[in-house]
XYZ file of C-alpha atoms in Angstrom:
585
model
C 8.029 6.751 3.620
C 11.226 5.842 1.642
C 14.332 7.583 2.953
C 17.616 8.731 0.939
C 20.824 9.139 3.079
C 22.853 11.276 0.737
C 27.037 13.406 0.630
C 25.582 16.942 0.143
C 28.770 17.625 -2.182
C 28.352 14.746 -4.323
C 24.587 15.388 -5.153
C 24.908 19.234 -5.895
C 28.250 17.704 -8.144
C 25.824 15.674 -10.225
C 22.998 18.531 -9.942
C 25.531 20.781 -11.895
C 24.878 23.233 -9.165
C 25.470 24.395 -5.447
C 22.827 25.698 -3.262
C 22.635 26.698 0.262
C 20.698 24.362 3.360
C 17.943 26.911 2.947
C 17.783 27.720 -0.580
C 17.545 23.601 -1.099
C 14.818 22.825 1.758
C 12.832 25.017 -0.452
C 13.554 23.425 -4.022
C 12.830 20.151 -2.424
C 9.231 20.963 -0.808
C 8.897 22.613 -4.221
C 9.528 19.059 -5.855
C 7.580 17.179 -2.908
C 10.749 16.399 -0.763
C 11.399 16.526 2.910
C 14.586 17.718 3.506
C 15.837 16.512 7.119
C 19.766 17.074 8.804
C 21.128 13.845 10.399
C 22.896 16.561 12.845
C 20.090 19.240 13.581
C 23.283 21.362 14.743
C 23.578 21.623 10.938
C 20.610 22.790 9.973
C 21.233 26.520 9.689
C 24.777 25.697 8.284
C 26.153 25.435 4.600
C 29.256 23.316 5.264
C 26.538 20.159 6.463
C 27.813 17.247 4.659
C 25.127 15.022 4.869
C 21.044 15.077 4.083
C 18.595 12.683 4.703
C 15.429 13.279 2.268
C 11.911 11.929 2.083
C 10.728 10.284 -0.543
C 7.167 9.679 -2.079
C 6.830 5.737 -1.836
C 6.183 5.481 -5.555
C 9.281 7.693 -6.405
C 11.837 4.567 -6.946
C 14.058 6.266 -9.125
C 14.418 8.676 -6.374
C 16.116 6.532 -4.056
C 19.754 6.856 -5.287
C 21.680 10.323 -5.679
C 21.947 9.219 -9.462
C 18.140 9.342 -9.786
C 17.559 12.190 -7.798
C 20.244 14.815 -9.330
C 18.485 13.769 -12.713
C 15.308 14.572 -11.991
C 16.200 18.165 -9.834
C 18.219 19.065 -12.718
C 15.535 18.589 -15.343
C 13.423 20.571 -12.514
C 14.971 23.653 -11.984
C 16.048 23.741 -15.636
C 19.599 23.172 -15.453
C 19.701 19.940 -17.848
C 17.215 18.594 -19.931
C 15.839 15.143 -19.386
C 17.896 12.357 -20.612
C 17.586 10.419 -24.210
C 18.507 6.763 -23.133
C 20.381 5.609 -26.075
C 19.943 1.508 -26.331
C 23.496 -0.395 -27.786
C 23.163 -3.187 -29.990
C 23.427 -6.576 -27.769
C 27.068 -8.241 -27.802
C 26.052 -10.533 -24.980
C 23.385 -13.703 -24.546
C 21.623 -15.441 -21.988
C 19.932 -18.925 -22.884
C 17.215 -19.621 -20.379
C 16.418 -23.281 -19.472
C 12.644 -24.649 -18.999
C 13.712 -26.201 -15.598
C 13.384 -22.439 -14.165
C 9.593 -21.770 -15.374
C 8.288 -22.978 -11.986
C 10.666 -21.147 -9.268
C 11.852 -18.068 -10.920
C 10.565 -18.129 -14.575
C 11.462 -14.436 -15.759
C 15.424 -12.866 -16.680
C 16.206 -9.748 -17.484
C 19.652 -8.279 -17.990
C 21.740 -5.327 -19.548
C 26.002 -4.016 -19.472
C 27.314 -0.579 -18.282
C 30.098 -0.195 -20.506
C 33.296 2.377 -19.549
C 31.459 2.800 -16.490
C 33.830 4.700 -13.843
C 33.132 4.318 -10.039
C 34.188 6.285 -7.467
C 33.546 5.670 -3.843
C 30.575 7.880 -3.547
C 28.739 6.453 -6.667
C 29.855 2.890 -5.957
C 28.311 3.437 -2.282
C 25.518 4.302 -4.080
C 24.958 1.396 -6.748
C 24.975 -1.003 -4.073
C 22.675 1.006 -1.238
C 19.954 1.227 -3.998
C 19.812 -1.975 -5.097
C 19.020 -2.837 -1.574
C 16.374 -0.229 -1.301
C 14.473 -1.569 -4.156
C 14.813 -5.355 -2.951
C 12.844 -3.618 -0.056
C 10.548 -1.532 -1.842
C 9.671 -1.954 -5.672
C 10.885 -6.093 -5.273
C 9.268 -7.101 -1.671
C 12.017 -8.277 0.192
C 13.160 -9.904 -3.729
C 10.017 -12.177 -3.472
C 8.976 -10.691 -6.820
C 12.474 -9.782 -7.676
C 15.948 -9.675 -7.319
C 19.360 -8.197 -9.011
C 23.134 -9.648 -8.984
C 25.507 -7.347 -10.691
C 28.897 -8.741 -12.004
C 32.290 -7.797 -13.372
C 31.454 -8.260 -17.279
C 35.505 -8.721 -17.858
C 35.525 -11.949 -15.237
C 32.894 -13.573 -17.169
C 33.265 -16.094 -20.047
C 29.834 -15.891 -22.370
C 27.398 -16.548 -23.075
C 25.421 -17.060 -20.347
C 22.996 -19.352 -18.585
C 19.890 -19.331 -16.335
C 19.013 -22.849 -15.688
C 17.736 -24.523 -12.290
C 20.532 -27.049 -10.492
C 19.951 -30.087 -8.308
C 21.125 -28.855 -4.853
C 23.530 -31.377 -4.574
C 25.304 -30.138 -8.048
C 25.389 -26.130 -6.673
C 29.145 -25.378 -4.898
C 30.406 -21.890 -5.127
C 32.054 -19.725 -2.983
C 29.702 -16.785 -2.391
C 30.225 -13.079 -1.572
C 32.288 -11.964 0.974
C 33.620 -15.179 1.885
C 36.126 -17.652 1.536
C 34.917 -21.166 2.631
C 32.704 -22.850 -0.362
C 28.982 -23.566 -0.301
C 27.496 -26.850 -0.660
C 24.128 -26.494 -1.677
C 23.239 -30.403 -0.955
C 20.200 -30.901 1.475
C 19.838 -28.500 3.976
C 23.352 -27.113 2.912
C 21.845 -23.351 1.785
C 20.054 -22.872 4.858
C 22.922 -24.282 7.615
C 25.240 -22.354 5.772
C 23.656 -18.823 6.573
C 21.974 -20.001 9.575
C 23.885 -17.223 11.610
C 23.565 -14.410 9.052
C 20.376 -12.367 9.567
C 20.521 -10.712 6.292
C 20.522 -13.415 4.254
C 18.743 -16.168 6.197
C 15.690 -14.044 5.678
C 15.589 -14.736 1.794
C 16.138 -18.711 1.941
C 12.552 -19.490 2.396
C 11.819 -18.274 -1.275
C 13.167 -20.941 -2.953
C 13.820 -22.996 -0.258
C 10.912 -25.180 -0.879
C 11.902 -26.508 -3.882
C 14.368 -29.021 -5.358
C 15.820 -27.431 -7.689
C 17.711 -24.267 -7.304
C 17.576 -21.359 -10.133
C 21.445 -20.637 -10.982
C 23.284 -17.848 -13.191
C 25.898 -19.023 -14.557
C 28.887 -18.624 -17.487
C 29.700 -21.102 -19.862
C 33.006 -22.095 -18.078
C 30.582 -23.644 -15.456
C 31.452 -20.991 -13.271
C 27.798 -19.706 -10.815
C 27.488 -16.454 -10.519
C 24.853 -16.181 -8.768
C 22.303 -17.887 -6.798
C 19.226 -15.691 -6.683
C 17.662 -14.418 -5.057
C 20.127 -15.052 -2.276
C 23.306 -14.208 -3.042
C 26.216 -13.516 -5.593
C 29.566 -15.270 -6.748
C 32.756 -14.036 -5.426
C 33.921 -15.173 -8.428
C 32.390 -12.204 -10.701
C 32.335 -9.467 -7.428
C 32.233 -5.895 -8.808
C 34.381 -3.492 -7.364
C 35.264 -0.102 -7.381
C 37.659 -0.897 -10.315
C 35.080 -2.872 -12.484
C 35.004 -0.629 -16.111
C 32.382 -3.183 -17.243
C 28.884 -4.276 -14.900
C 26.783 -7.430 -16.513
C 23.338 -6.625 -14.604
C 20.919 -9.280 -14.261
C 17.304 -9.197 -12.771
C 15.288 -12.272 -12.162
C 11.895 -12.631 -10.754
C 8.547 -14.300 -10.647
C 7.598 -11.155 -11.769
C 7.751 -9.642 -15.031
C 7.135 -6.222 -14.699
C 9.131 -5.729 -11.819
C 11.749 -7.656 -13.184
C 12.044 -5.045 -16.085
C 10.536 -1.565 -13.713
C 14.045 -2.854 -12.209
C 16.290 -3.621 -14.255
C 15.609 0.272 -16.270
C 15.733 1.783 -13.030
C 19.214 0.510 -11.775
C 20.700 1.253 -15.462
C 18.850 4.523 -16.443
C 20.125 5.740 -13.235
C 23.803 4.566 -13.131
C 24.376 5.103 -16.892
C 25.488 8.195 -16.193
C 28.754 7.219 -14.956
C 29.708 5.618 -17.952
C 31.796 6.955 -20.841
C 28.982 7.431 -23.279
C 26.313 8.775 -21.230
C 23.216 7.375 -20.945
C 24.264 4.603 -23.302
C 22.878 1.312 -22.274
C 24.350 -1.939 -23.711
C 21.425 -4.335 -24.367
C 21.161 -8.546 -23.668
C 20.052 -10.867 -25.770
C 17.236 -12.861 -23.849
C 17.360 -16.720 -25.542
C 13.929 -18.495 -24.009
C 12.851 -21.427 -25.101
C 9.623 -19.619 -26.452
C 11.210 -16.611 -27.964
C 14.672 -14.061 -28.190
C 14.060 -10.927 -26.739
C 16.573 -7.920 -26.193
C 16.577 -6.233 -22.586
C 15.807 -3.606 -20.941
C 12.681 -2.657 -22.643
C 13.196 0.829 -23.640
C 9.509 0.750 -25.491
C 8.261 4.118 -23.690
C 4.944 4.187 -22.459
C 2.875 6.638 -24.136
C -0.045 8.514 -21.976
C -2.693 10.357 -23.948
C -4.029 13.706 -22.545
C -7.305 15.236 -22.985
C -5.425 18.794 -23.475
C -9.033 20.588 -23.328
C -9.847 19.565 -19.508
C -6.119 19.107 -18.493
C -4.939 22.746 -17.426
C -8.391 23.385 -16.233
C -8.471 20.466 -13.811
C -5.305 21.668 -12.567
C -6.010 24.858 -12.372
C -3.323 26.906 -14.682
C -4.442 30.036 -16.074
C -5.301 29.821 -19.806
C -2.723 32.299 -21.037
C 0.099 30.000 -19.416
C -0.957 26.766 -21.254
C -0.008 27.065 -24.648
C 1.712 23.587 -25.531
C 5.101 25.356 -25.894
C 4.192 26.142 -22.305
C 3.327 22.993 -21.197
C 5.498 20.940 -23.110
C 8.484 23.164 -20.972
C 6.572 21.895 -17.615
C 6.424 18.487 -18.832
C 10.474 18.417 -20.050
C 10.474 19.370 -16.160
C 9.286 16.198 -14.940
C 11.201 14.071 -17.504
C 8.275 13.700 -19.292
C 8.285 14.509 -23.180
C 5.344 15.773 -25.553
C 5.385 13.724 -28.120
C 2.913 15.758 -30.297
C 0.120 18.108 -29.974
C -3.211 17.575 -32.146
C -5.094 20.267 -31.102
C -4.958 22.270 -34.350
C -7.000 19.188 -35.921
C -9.620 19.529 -33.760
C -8.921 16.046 -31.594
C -7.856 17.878 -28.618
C -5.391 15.016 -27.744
C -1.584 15.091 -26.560
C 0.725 11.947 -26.288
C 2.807 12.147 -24.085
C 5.878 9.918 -23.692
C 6.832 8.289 -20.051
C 10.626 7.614 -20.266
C 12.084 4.464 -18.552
C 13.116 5.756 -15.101
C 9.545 6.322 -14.572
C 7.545 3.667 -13.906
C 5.440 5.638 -11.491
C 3.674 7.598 -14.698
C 0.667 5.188 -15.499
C -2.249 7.765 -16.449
C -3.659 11.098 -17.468
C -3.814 12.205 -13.250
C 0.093 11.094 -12.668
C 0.821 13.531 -15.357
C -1.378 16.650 -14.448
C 0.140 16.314 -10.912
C 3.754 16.145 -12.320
C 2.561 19.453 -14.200
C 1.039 21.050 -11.469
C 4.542 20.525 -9.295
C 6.494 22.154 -12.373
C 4.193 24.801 -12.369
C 4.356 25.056 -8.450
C 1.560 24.733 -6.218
C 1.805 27.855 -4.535
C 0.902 29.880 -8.224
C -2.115 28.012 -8.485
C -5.072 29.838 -7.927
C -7.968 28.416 -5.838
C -11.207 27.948 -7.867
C -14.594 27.328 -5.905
C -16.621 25.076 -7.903
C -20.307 24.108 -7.263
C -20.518 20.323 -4.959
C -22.292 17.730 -6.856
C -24.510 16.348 -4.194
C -28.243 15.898 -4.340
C -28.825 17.320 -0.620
C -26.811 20.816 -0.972
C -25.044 19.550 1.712
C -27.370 19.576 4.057
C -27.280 16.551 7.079
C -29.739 13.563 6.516
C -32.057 13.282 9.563
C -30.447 9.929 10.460
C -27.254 11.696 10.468
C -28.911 14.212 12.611
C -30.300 11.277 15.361
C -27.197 9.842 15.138
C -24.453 12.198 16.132
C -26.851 13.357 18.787
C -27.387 10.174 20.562
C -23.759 9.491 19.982
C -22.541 12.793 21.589
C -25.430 12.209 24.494
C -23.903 8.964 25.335
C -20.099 9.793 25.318
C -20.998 12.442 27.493
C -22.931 9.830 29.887
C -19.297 8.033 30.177
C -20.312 5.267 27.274
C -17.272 4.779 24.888
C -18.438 3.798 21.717
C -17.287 0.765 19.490
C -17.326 -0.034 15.543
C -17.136 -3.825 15.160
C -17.505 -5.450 12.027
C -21.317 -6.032 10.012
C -21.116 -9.097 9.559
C -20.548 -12.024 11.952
C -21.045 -15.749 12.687
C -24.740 -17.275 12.740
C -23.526 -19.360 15.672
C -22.888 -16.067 17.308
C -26.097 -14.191 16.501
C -28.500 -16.847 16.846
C -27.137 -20.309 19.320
C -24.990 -18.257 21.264
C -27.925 -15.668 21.759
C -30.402 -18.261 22.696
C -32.425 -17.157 19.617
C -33.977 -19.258 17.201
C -33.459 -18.054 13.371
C -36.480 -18.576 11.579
C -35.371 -18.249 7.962
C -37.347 -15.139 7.394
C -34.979 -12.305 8.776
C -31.393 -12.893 8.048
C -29.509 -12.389 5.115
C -26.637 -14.963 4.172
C -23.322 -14.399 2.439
C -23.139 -16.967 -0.253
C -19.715 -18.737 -0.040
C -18.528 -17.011 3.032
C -14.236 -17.181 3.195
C -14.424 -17.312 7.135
C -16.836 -18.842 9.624
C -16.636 -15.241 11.253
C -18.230 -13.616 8.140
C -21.044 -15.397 7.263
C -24.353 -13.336 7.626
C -24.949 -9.998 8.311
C -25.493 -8.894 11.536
C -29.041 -9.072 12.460
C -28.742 -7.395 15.787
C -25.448 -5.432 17.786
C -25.428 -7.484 20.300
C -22.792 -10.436 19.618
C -20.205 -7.410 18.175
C -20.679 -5.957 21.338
C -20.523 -8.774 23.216
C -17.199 -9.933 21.676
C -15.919 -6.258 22.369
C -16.388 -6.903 26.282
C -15.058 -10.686 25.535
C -11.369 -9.204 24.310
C -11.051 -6.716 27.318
C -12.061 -8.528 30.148
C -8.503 -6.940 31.793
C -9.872 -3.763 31.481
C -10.935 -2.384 35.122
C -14.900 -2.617 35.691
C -17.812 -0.975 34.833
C -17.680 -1.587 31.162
C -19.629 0.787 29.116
C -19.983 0.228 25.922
C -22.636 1.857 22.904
C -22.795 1.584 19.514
C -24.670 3.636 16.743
C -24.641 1.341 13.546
C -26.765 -0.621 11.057
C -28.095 -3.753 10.955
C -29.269 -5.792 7.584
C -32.880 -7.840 7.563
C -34.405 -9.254 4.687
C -36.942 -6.501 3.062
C -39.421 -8.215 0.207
C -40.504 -4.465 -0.503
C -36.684 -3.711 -1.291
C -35.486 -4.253 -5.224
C -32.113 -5.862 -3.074
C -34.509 -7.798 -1.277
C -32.810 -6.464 2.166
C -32.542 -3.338 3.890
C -30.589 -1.285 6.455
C -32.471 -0.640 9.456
C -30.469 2.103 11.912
C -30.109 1.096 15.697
C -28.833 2.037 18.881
C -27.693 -0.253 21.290
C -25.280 0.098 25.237
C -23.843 -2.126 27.736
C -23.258 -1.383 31.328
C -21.359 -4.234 32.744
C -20.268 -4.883 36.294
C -19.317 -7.433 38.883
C -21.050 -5.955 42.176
C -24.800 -5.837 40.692
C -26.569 -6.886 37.517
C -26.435 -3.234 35.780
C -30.341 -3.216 34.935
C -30.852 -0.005 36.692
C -27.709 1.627 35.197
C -28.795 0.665 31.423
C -32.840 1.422 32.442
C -31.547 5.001 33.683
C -29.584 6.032 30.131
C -32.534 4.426 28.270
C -34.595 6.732 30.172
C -32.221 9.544 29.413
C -31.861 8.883 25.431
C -36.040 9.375 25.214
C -35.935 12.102 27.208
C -32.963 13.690 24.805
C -35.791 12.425 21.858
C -37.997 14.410 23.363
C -40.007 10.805 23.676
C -42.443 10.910 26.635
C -45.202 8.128 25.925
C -42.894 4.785 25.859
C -43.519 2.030 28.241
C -41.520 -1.140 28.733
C -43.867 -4.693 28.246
C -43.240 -8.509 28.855
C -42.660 -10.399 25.392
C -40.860 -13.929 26.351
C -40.543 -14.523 22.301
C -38.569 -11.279 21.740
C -36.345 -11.173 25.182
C -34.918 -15.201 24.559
C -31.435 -13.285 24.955
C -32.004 -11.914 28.621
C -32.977 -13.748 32.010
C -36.564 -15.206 32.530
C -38.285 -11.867 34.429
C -35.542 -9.424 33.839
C -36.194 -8.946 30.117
C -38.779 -6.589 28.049
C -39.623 -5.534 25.113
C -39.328 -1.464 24.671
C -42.435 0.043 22.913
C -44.301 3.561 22.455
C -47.633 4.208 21.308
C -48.448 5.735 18.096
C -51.798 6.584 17.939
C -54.162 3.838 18.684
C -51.012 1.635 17.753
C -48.334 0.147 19.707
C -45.026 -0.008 18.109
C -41.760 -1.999 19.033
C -38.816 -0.088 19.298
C -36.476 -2.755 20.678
C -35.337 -5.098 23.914
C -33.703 -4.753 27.311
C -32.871 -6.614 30.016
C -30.400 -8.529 32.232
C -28.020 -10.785 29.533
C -28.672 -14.581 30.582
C -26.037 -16.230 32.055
C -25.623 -18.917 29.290
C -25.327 -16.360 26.816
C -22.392 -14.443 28.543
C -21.034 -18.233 29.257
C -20.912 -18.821 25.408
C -19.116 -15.086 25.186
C -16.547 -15.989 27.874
C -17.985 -13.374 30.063
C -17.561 -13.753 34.050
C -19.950 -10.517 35.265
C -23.377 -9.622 34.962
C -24.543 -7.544 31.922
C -26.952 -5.335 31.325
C -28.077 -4.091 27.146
C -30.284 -2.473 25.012
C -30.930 -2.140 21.616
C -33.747 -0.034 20.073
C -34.622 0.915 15.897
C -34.332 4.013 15.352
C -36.339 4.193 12.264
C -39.573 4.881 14.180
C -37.896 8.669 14.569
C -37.089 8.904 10.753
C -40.450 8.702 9.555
């Protein structure tokens, strides 16, 4: 889970309000928060200067004190939500074609007037690192330079370089980088943070470049930034540009660094716009087109559970302000029982009619919800199927017999369930994946055995006997089935050990399973055709009479050497495996 490291002082300044450790645990579980003290010595103390807070992972605008003050004030009621106001463009970037192929999308916007002080300048450059993490994957889908607007001359470009024509000196240092060759990669060789990053665009020729039209790079995403255009705590004006491969999360961040830092400027929530020059079309960034969510205002305080007396729209309109969220209108008086409602730009995490109800239900806080018991929509009245029943017996009979059970995957390797078996597949039985993606996954499993088998195979370290069961499914091809297969349930166990062949271990639980079944007329038979997998006179077939019939329930035996050979298993093995759909009927 996303963490924010954050000055107590500085957040409750930018809340609008001061609260005590206590007083804001509780707000915060409120608002789906952990609240957590660097120094647990703090904890029951009010002069604590730091907090560390949890965060849910799709929060992102959470991650900065900016974000978080704005949405805790809208909360408890102390502010309402922001307008973003969007300024007419005075800046342009011309994109080149030669960056459609490494890092094709560019978005950018200014902070104008913006004032920094050491706490919020802290903060604009810890959460642009969090959402290279988060939101951007480690700036694989994007990445953000910011710049000092005032040591830039425009317009702009965003064009890809020959390596050999790329020489800047980058951030924080003083000797100049020659991007020729290998030049990039020697030249942060030693620097852990960065080196991580060159493999994005390190397999291609060109280079994508930001740059002014003095010639000037200023930056080189998505490694690093200029020195030359290097914000500091004195910058008044902050060119912000976001590149990426792609374009939603090139925009999700771009709104999110400048809806959240926009307060800081002289004209809050003011938002200069860029002029995006492509060579397809002109477009103005960010996108401050709110999404709009429609509501089904008939089921939506029902499903949440709010009492219909506290639901007018007034009502809920005041929960949804509380979330940052705005009604747009309300057509229930027509009859189409519809609201829109509209998602505002620092919340990218809004994308349907659920995100919304459970942004409501937090306004309206959890604990005043009242716990409705509705009727279970399942054909059985929850009662346990039979198999069910079989199942969690014989798997609670053979834990307790020391077994330790296993849940491989259900579908495996011919090779493994037939040549590796010593079995011969005989076309009529198995059903094929068409176009498997592995060698590993290419039927499904006709038998337990090779999953178990493998099992054993990958813990050969572990110290001997070896028991092993599983209770699972198998697939065979059914002509009476409309899929043309069917599930059949089994049962199979291993008892493996290097002193003695296991036979009379496995023979004993086999013996103790029926008698569990309450299964008293079963017999073991020869059947060379059926027991292929085991050695020649320590194999049989497992049957039980049913009437004047005899039914075939399944195999046991010794496992024959070549077959544990093909495994890579050096000890004797002993196995099972009986249908269990005889007891179902």
């Amino acid at each position: 889970m996303p963490t924010l490291n954050c000055n107590r002082n500085y957040l409750f300044q930018l809340i609008g309000k001061q609260f005590s450790n206590a007083d804001f645990e509780k707000i915060c579980f409120r608002f789906g928060l952990e609240l957590e003290f660097p120094d647990e010595n703090e904890a029951n103390k009010d002069n604590s200067s730091q907090y560390k807070l949890d965060c849910p992972a799709n929060r992102h605008d959470l991650l900065c004190v900016e974000g978080l003050s704005l949405a805790l004030s809208a909360f408890l009621d102390i502010r309402r939500p922001p307008n973003f106001v969007l300024q007419r463009p005075l800046t342009s970037v011309k994109v080149f074609p030669s960056v459609h192929e490494i890092r094709p999308y560019i978005a950018c916007a200014v902070l104008r007037d913006i004032s920094f002080t050491e706490d919020s300048f802290t903060s604009f450059i810890d959460y642009q690192e969090k959402l290279h993490q988060g939101l951007c994957r480690k700036r694989m889908l994007a990445s953000v330079g910011t710049h000092d607007l005032d040591k830039i001359c425009l317009p702009i470009e965003y064009s890809a370089y020959k390596k050999e024509d790329i020489k800047f000196v980058p951030l924080k240092q003083v000797i100049e980088l020659n991007c020729a060759k290998n030049g990039l990669e020697e030249f942060y060789k030693d620097d852990k943070h960065i080196s991580k990053y060159i493999p994005l665009i390190n397999g291609y020729e060109r280079y994508p470049v930001v740059s002014d039209s003095a010639g000037k790079v200023l930056s080189l995403p998505p490694i690093i930034n200029s020195s030359h255009s290097e914000i500091t705590q004195k910058t008044r004006n902050v060119f912000i540009e976001c590149t990426g491969k792609d374009k939603n999360k090139t925009n999700t961040l771009l709104n999110l660094i400048v809806s959240a830092f926009s307060v800081h400027c002289k004209e809050k929530f003011s938002i200069e716009s860029v002029e995006v020059r492509t060579p397809t079309e002109t477009i103005t960034t960010p996108l401050l087109d709110e999404n709009i969510v429609e509501c089904d205002s008939q089921i939506f305080a029902q499903q949440i559970g709010i009492p219909a007396n506290e639901s007018s729209p007034g009502e809920m309109e005041e929960l949804l302000q509380r979330m940052q969220l705005h009604l747009q209108n309300d057509t229930r008086a027509n009859g189409l029982g519809k609201w829109s409602v509209k998602i505002p730009m620092n919340r990218p995490d809004v994308l349907h009619q659920c995100d919304i109800m459970e942004d409501v239900a937090i306004a309206y806080g959890y604990d005043k919800l009242v716990s409705i018991e509705k009727p279970v929509p399942t054909a059985g009245h929850g009662l346990q199927t039979k198999i069910g029943k079989v199942a969690k017996l014989l798997r609670n009979e053979l834990a307790f017999a020391g077994y330790n059970e296993i849940l491989p995957f259900s579908l495996c390797a011919h090779e493994e369930a037939f040549q590796n078996c010593l079995r011969t597949d005989y076309g009529n039985t198995v059903v094929r994946i068409e176009n498997p993606k592995t060698r590993e996954f290419q039927i499904c499993r006709p038998t337990l055995l090779p999953g178990i088998l493998k099992t054993v195979a990958s813990n050969l370290k572990e110290p001997l006997p070896i028991r092993l069961f599983e209770v699972s499914d198998v697939v065979l091809k059914d002509t009476m089935s409309s899929t043309g297969a069917a599930n059949h349930h089994h049962v199979a166990a291993l008892h493996a050990h290097a002193e003695s062949s296991s036979f009379e271990n496995i023979r004993g639980l086999l013996d103790f399973l029926f008698e569990k079944l309450e299964v008293n007329d079963w017999f073991l038979r020869s059947n060379k055709t059926e027991t292929t997998t085991y050695m020649e006179g320590r194999g049989a077939e497992i049957c039980i009479r049913d009437g004047s019939e005899i039914v075939s329930l399944g195999n046991m035996g010794v496992i024959h050497p070549q077959v544990l050979e093909n495994f890579g298993i050096p000890f004797p093995c002993a196995y099972f495996e009986i249908s269990l759909s005889f007891f179902l009927r």
